[in-house]
Amino acid sequence: MTEELEEKVLDSLAELDKLYTVFDGASQEDVAYAKVFWSSLSLQPPIESRLVSADIRQRLRAAKTPHSTHATTNKASLSKRDDEIQQDVYLKQKQEERQKYIEMAKKREQIIALLKKQRDERIKKEMISDQNKTRNGNLVDKRLASKPLSSSVDEEKKEVQKLQ
């Protein structure tokens, strides 16, 4: 009787294997490896279905105990000290910015003065060269000299002559 049960169980297992085997046309060896592989796998249930999980907090945070007045006065003095420190830092930054802008303005004034000096020297040299050109009497120089000069050049020459 046990033999008949064993045969029935084996037959039912063989039928189940036939129903659930999808490796038609594959070798018996491949089918065996696939069965071993799929039987070794077991999927874990999703985190939501677990009763306890380390990823999910199980309890609410405990209420904080009220602090004494001494602690609140310490916090107040710390916040005042922090405010003073922040204000000092802010004022230092503003002072540094102001100093930087003053230095930039000084550099700008120096550059402008240098450019004006160079311009004045160039105008003086041009006037000297104009005087020498008219003395030499070249035709090209006479043509250039005969052309009417713009009013800005005339004004610059007058300013240079005032400086001398």
PDB file of C-alpha atoms in Angstrom:
ATOM      1  CA  MET A   1       0.000   0.000   0.000  1.00  0.00           C
ATOM      2  CA  THR A   2       2.820   2.343   0.657  1.00  0.00           C
ATOM      3  CA  GLU A   3       4.251   1.440  -2.726  1.00  0.00           C
ATOM      4  CA  GLU A   4       1.022   2.456  -4.403  1.00  0.00           C
ATOM      5  CA  LEU A   5       1.058   5.770  -2.553  1.00  0.00           C
ATOM      6  CA  GLU A   6       4.628   6.380  -3.548  1.00  0.00           C
ATOM      7  CA  GLU A   7       3.802   5.625  -7.180  1.00  0.00           C
ATOM      8  CA  LYS A   8       0.813   7.963  -7.087  1.00  0.00           C
ATOM      9  CA  VAL A   9       2.921  10.704  -5.544  1.00  0.00           C
ATOM     10  CA  LEU A  10       5.668  10.228  -8.093  1.00  0.00           C
ATOM     11  CA  ASP A  11       3.153  10.234 -10.933  1.00  0.00           C
ATOM     12  CA  SER A  12       1.538  13.404  -9.643  1.00  0.00           C
ATOM     13  CA  LEU A  13       4.965  15.042  -9.295  1.00  0.00           C
ATOM     14  CA  ALA A  14       5.868  14.024 -12.836  1.00  0.00           C
ATOM     15  CA  GLU A  15       2.611  15.519 -14.092  1.00  0.00           C
ATOM     16  CA  LEU A  16       3.268  18.734 -12.181  1.00  0.00           C
ATOM     17  CA  ASP A  17       6.793  18.930 -13.610  1.00  0.00           C
ATOM     18  CA  LYS A  18       5.380  18.525 -17.077  1.00  0.00           C
ATOM     19  CA  LEU A  19       2.842  21.288 -16.493  1.00  0.00           C
ATOM     20  CA  TYR A  20       5.275  23.823 -15.068  1.00  0.00           C
ATOM     21  CA  THR A  21       8.340  23.128 -17.180  1.00  0.00           C
ATOM     22  CA  VAL A  22       8.745  25.719 -19.907  1.00  0.00           C
ATOM     23  CA  PHE A  23      12.037  24.442 -21.261  1.00  0.00           C
ATOM     24  CA  ASP A  24      10.619  22.541 -24.205  1.00  0.00           C
ATOM     25  CA  GLY A  25      13.325  21.596 -26.650  1.00  0.00           C
ATOM     26  CA  ALA A  26      16.118  22.137 -24.093  1.00  0.00           C
ATOM     27  CA  SER A  27      18.418  19.386 -22.972  1.00  0.00           C
ATOM     28  CA  GLN A  28      17.654  17.487 -19.780  1.00  0.00           C
ATOM     29  CA  GLU A  29      20.812  18.885 -18.231  1.00  0.00           C
ATOM     30  CA  ASP A  30      19.681  22.486 -18.856  1.00  0.00           C
ATOM     31  CA  VAL A  31      16.251  21.699 -17.461  1.00  0.00           C
ATOM     32  CA  ALA A  32      17.819  20.213 -14.318  1.00  0.00           C
ATOM     33  CA  TYR A  33      20.034  23.265 -13.818  1.00  0.00           C
ATOM     34  CA  ALA A  34      17.080  25.583 -14.284  1.00  0.00           C
ATOM     35  CA  LYS A  35      14.971  23.652 -11.771  1.00  0.00           C
ATOM     36  CA  VAL A  36      17.766  23.796  -9.200  1.00  0.00           C
ATOM     37  CA  PHE A  37      18.246  27.502  -9.810  1.00  0.00           C
ATOM     38  CA  TRP A  38      14.561  28.425  -9.515  1.00  0.00           C
ATOM     39  CA  SER A  39      14.018  26.226  -6.484  1.00  0.00           C
ATOM     40  CA  SER A  40      16.980  27.891  -4.701  1.00  0.00           C
ATOM     41  CA  LEU A  41      15.517  31.355  -5.100  1.00  0.00           C
ATOM     42  CA  SER A  42      13.151  32.699  -2.543  1.00  0.00           C
ATOM     43  CA  LEU A  43      11.916  36.233  -2.812  1.00  0.00           C
ATOM     44  CA  GLN A  44      11.693  38.420   0.270  1.00  0.00           C
ATOM     45  CA  PRO A  45       8.350  40.064   0.956  1.00  0.00           C
ATOM     46  CA  PRO A  46       8.222  43.833   0.468  1.00  0.00           C
ATOM     47  CA  ILE A  47       9.133  46.025   3.439  1.00  0.00           C
ATOM     48  CA  GLU A  48       5.563  47.197   3.882  1.00  0.00           C
ATOM     49  CA  SER A  49       4.328  43.665   4.586  1.00  0.00           C
ATOM     50  CA  ARG A  50       6.860  42.969   7.333  1.00  0.00           C
ATOM     51  CA  LEU A  51       5.766  43.408  10.909  1.00  0.00           C
ATOM     52  CA  VAL A  52       9.044  44.870  12.142  1.00  0.00           C
ATOM     53  CA  SER A  53      11.648  46.601  10.042  1.00  0.00           C
ATOM     54  CA  ALA A  54      14.788  48.514  10.903  1.00  0.00           C
ATOM     55  CA  ASP A  55      14.043  51.005   8.124  1.00  0.00           C
ATOM     56  CA  ILE A  56      10.683  52.016   9.557  1.00  0.00           C
ATOM     57  CA  ARG A  57      10.455  53.834  12.873  1.00  0.00           C
ATOM     58  CA  GLN A  58       8.216  51.909  15.190  1.00  0.00           C
ATOM     59  CA  ARG A  59       7.680  54.542  17.836  1.00  0.00           C
ATOM     60  CA  LEU A  60       7.077  58.213  18.024  1.00  0.00           C
ATOM     61  CA  ARG A  61       9.763  60.354  19.576  1.00  0.00           C
ATOM     62  CA  ALA A  62       9.538  60.856  23.284  1.00  0.00           C
ATOM     63  CA  ALA A  63       8.449  64.269  24.477  1.00  0.00           C
ATOM     64  CA  LYS A  64      11.266  66.525  25.616  1.00  0.00           C
ATOM     65  CA  THR A  65      11.394  67.469  29.253  1.00  0.00           C
ATOM     66  CA  PRO A  66      10.829  71.132  29.992  1.00  0.00           C
ATOM     67  CA  HIS A  67      14.083  72.978  30.693  1.00  0.00           C
ATOM     68  CA  SER A  68      14.726  75.022  33.774  1.00  0.00           C
ATOM     69  CA  THR A  69      14.865  78.828  33.712  1.00  0.00           C
ATOM     70  CA  HIS A  70      18.627  78.636  34.115  1.00  0.00           C
ATOM     71  CA  ALA A  71      18.901  76.851  30.775  1.00  0.00           C
ATOM     72  CA  THR A  72      16.713  79.413  29.053  1.00  0.00           C
ATOM     73  CA  THR A  73      18.820  82.285  30.425  1.00  0.00           C
ATOM     74  CA  ASN A  74      21.943  80.536  29.140  1.00  0.00           C
ATOM     75  CA  LYS A  75      20.324  80.186  25.711  1.00  0.00           C
ATOM     76  CA  ALA A  76      19.325  83.852  25.761  1.00  0.00           C
ATOM     77  CA  SER A  77      22.842  84.961  26.686  1.00  0.00           C
ATOM     78  CA  LEU A  78      24.287  82.652  24.008  1.00  0.00           C
ATOM     79  CA  SER A  79      21.917  84.039  21.407  1.00  0.00           C
ATOM     80  CA  LYS A  80      22.860  87.608  22.401  1.00  0.00           C
ATOM     81  CA  ARG A  81      26.531  86.726  22.175  1.00  0.00           C
ATOM     82  CA  ASP A  82      25.965  85.093  18.781  1.00  0.00           C
ATOM     83  CA  ASP A  83      24.107  88.169  17.577  1.00  0.00           C
ATOM     84  CA  GLU A  84      26.953  90.408  18.717  1.00  0.00           C
ATOM     85  CA  ILE A  85      29.518  88.208  16.997  1.00  0.00           C
ATOM     86  CA  GLN A  86      27.496  88.162  13.792  1.00  0.00           C
ATOM     87  CA  GLN A  87      27.086  91.923  13.916  1.00  0.00           C
ATOM     88  CA  ASP A  88      30.838  92.389  14.434  1.00  0.00           C
ATOM     89  CA  VAL A  89      31.597  90.102  11.510  1.00  0.00           C
ATOM     90  CA  TYR A  90      29.097  91.984   9.349  1.00  0.00           C
ATOM     91  CA  LEU A  91      30.623  95.340  10.268  1.00  0.00           C
ATOM     92  CA  LYS A  92      34.135  94.043   9.545  1.00  0.00           C
ATOM     93  CA  GLN A  93      33.020  92.804   6.150  1.00  0.00           C
ATOM     94  CA  LYS A  94      31.424  96.167   5.374  1.00  0.00           C
ATOM     95  CA  GLN A  95      34.611  97.973   6.450  1.00  0.00           C
ATOM     96  CA  GLU A  96      36.756  95.679   4.291  1.00  0.00           C
ATOM     97  CA  GLU A  97      34.438  96.273   1.322  1.00  0.00           C
ATOM     98  CA  ARG A  98      34.580 100.026   1.855  1.00  0.00           C
ATOM     99  CA  GLN A  99      38.389  99.897   2.071  1.00  0.00           C
ATOM    100  CA  LYS A 100      38.547  97.842  -1.118  1.00  0.00           C
ATOM    101  CA  TYR A 101      36.383 100.367  -2.972  1.00  0.00           C
ATOM    102  CA  ILE A 102      38.508 103.256  -1.687  1.00  0.00           C
ATOM    103  CA  GLU A 103      41.653 101.528  -2.937  1.00  0.00           C
ATOM    104  CA  MET A 104      40.000 100.901  -6.301  1.00  0.00           C
ATOM    105  CA  ALA A 105      39.040 104.589  -6.509  1.00  0.00           C
ATOM    106  CA  LYS A 106      42.625 105.617  -5.705  1.00  0.00           C
ATOM    107  CA  LYS A 107      43.969 103.312  -8.409  1.00  0.00           C
ATOM    108  CA  ARG A 108      41.449 104.721 -10.849  1.00  0.00           C
ATOM    109  CA  GLU A 109      42.510 108.291 -10.036  1.00  0.00           C
ATOM    110  CA  GLN A 110      46.167 107.325 -10.473  1.00  0.00           C
ATOM    111  CA  ILE A 111      45.436 105.744 -13.847  1.00  0.00           C
ATOM    112  CA  ILE A 112      43.470 108.797 -14.977  1.00  0.00           C
ATOM    113  CA  ALA A 113      46.290 111.105 -13.856  1.00  0.00           C
ATOM    114  CA  LEU A 114      48.852 108.975 -15.696  1.00  0.00           C
ATOM    115  CA  LEU A 115      46.757 108.973 -18.870  1.00  0.00           C
ATOM    116  CA  LYS A 116      46.334 112.760 -18.656  1.00  0.00           C
ATOM    117  CA  LYS A 117      50.074 113.182 -18.179  1.00  0.00           C
ATOM    118  CA  GLN A 118      50.814 110.950 -21.174  1.00  0.00           C
ATOM    119  CA  ARG A 119      48.263 112.844 -23.250  1.00  0.00           C
ATOM    120  CA  ASP A 120      49.810 116.170 -22.333  1.00  0.00           C
ATOM    121  CA  GLU A 121      53.277 114.900 -23.220  1.00  0.00           C
ATOM    122  CA  ARG A 122      52.008 113.564 -26.543  1.00  0.00           C
ATOM    123  CA  ILE A 123      50.364 116.894 -27.360  1.00  0.00           C
ATOM    124  CA  LYS A 124      53.593 118.741 -26.523  1.00  0.00           C
ATOM    125  CA  LYS A 125      55.567 116.437 -28.781  1.00  0.00           C
ATOM    126  CA  GLU A 126      53.025 116.910 -31.570  1.00  0.00           C
ATOM    127  CA  MET A 127      53.279 120.679 -31.272  1.00  0.00           C
ATOM    128  CA  ILE A 128      57.069 120.495 -31.430  1.00  0.00           C
ATOM    129  CA  SER A 129      56.890 118.215 -34.459  1.00  0.00           C
ATOM    130  CA  ASP A 130      54.319 120.531 -36.111  1.00  0.00           C
ATOM    131  CA  GLN A 131      56.688 123.486 -35.632  1.00  0.00           C
ATOM    132  CA  ASN A 132      59.568 121.509 -37.159  1.00  0.00           C
ATOM    133  CA  LYS A 133      57.444 120.400 -40.096  1.00  0.00           C
ATOM    134  CA  THR A 134      56.503 123.946 -41.001  1.00  0.00           C
ATOM    135  CA  ARG A 135      60.155 125.035 -40.797  1.00  0.00           C
ATOM    136  CA  ASN A 136      61.286 122.281 -43.149  1.00  0.00           C
ATOM    137  CA  GLY A 137      58.710 123.342 -45.707  1.00  0.00           C
ATOM    138  CA  ASN A 138      57.862 119.941 -47.150  1.00  0.00           C
ATOM    139  CA  LEU A 139      54.964 119.897 -49.576  1.00  0.00           C
ATOM    140  CA  VAL A 140      53.264 117.123 -47.689  1.00  0.00           C
ATOM    141  CA  ASP A 141      53.591 119.050 -44.470  1.00  0.00           C
ATOM    142  CA  LYS A 142      52.180 122.173 -46.081  1.00  0.00           C
ATOM    143  CA  ARG A 143      49.161 120.263 -47.307  1.00  0.00           C
ATOM    144  CA  LEU A 144      48.554 118.899 -43.838  1.00  0.00           C
ATOM    145  CA  ALA A 145      49.052 122.297 -42.293  1.00  0.00           C
ATOM    146  CA  SER A 146      46.677 123.936 -44.754  1.00  0.00           C
ATOM    147  CA  LYS A 147      43.830 121.639 -43.756  1.00  0.00           C
ATOM    148  CA  PRO A 148      41.524 123.189 -41.177  1.00  0.00           C
ATOM    149  CA  LEU A 149      42.066 121.611 -37.764  1.00  0.00           C
ATOM    150  CA  SER A 150      39.146 120.511 -35.734  1.00  0.00           C
ATOM    151  CA  SER A 151      38.083 122.647 -32.814  1.00  0.00           C
ATOM    152  CA  SER A 152      39.072 120.005 -30.257  1.00  0.00           C
ATOM    153  CA  VAL A 153      42.679 119.964 -31.503  1.00  0.00           C
ATOM    154  CA  ASP A 154      42.774 123.769 -31.355  1.00  0.00           C
ATOM    155  CA  GLU A 155      41.461 123.727 -27.818  1.00  0.00           C
ATOM    156  CA  GLU A 156      44.044 121.137 -26.785  1.00  0.00           C
ATOM    157  CA  LYS A 157      46.842 123.255 -28.284  1.00  0.00           C
ATOM    158  CA  LYS A 158      45.620 126.301 -26.395  1.00  0.00           C
ATOM    159  CA  GLU A 159      45.523 124.327 -23.154  1.00  0.00           C
ATOM    160  CA  VAL A 160      49.066 123.075 -23.737  1.00  0.00           C
ATOM    161  CA  GLN A 161      50.295 126.593 -24.425  1.00  0.00           C
ATOM    162  CA  LYS A 162      48.696 127.782 -21.204  1.00  0.00           C
ATOM    163  CA  LEU A 163      50.581 125.068 -19.323  1.00  0.00           C
ATOM    164  CA  GLN A 164      53.934 126.192 -20.739  1.00  0.00           C
TER     165      GLN A 164
END
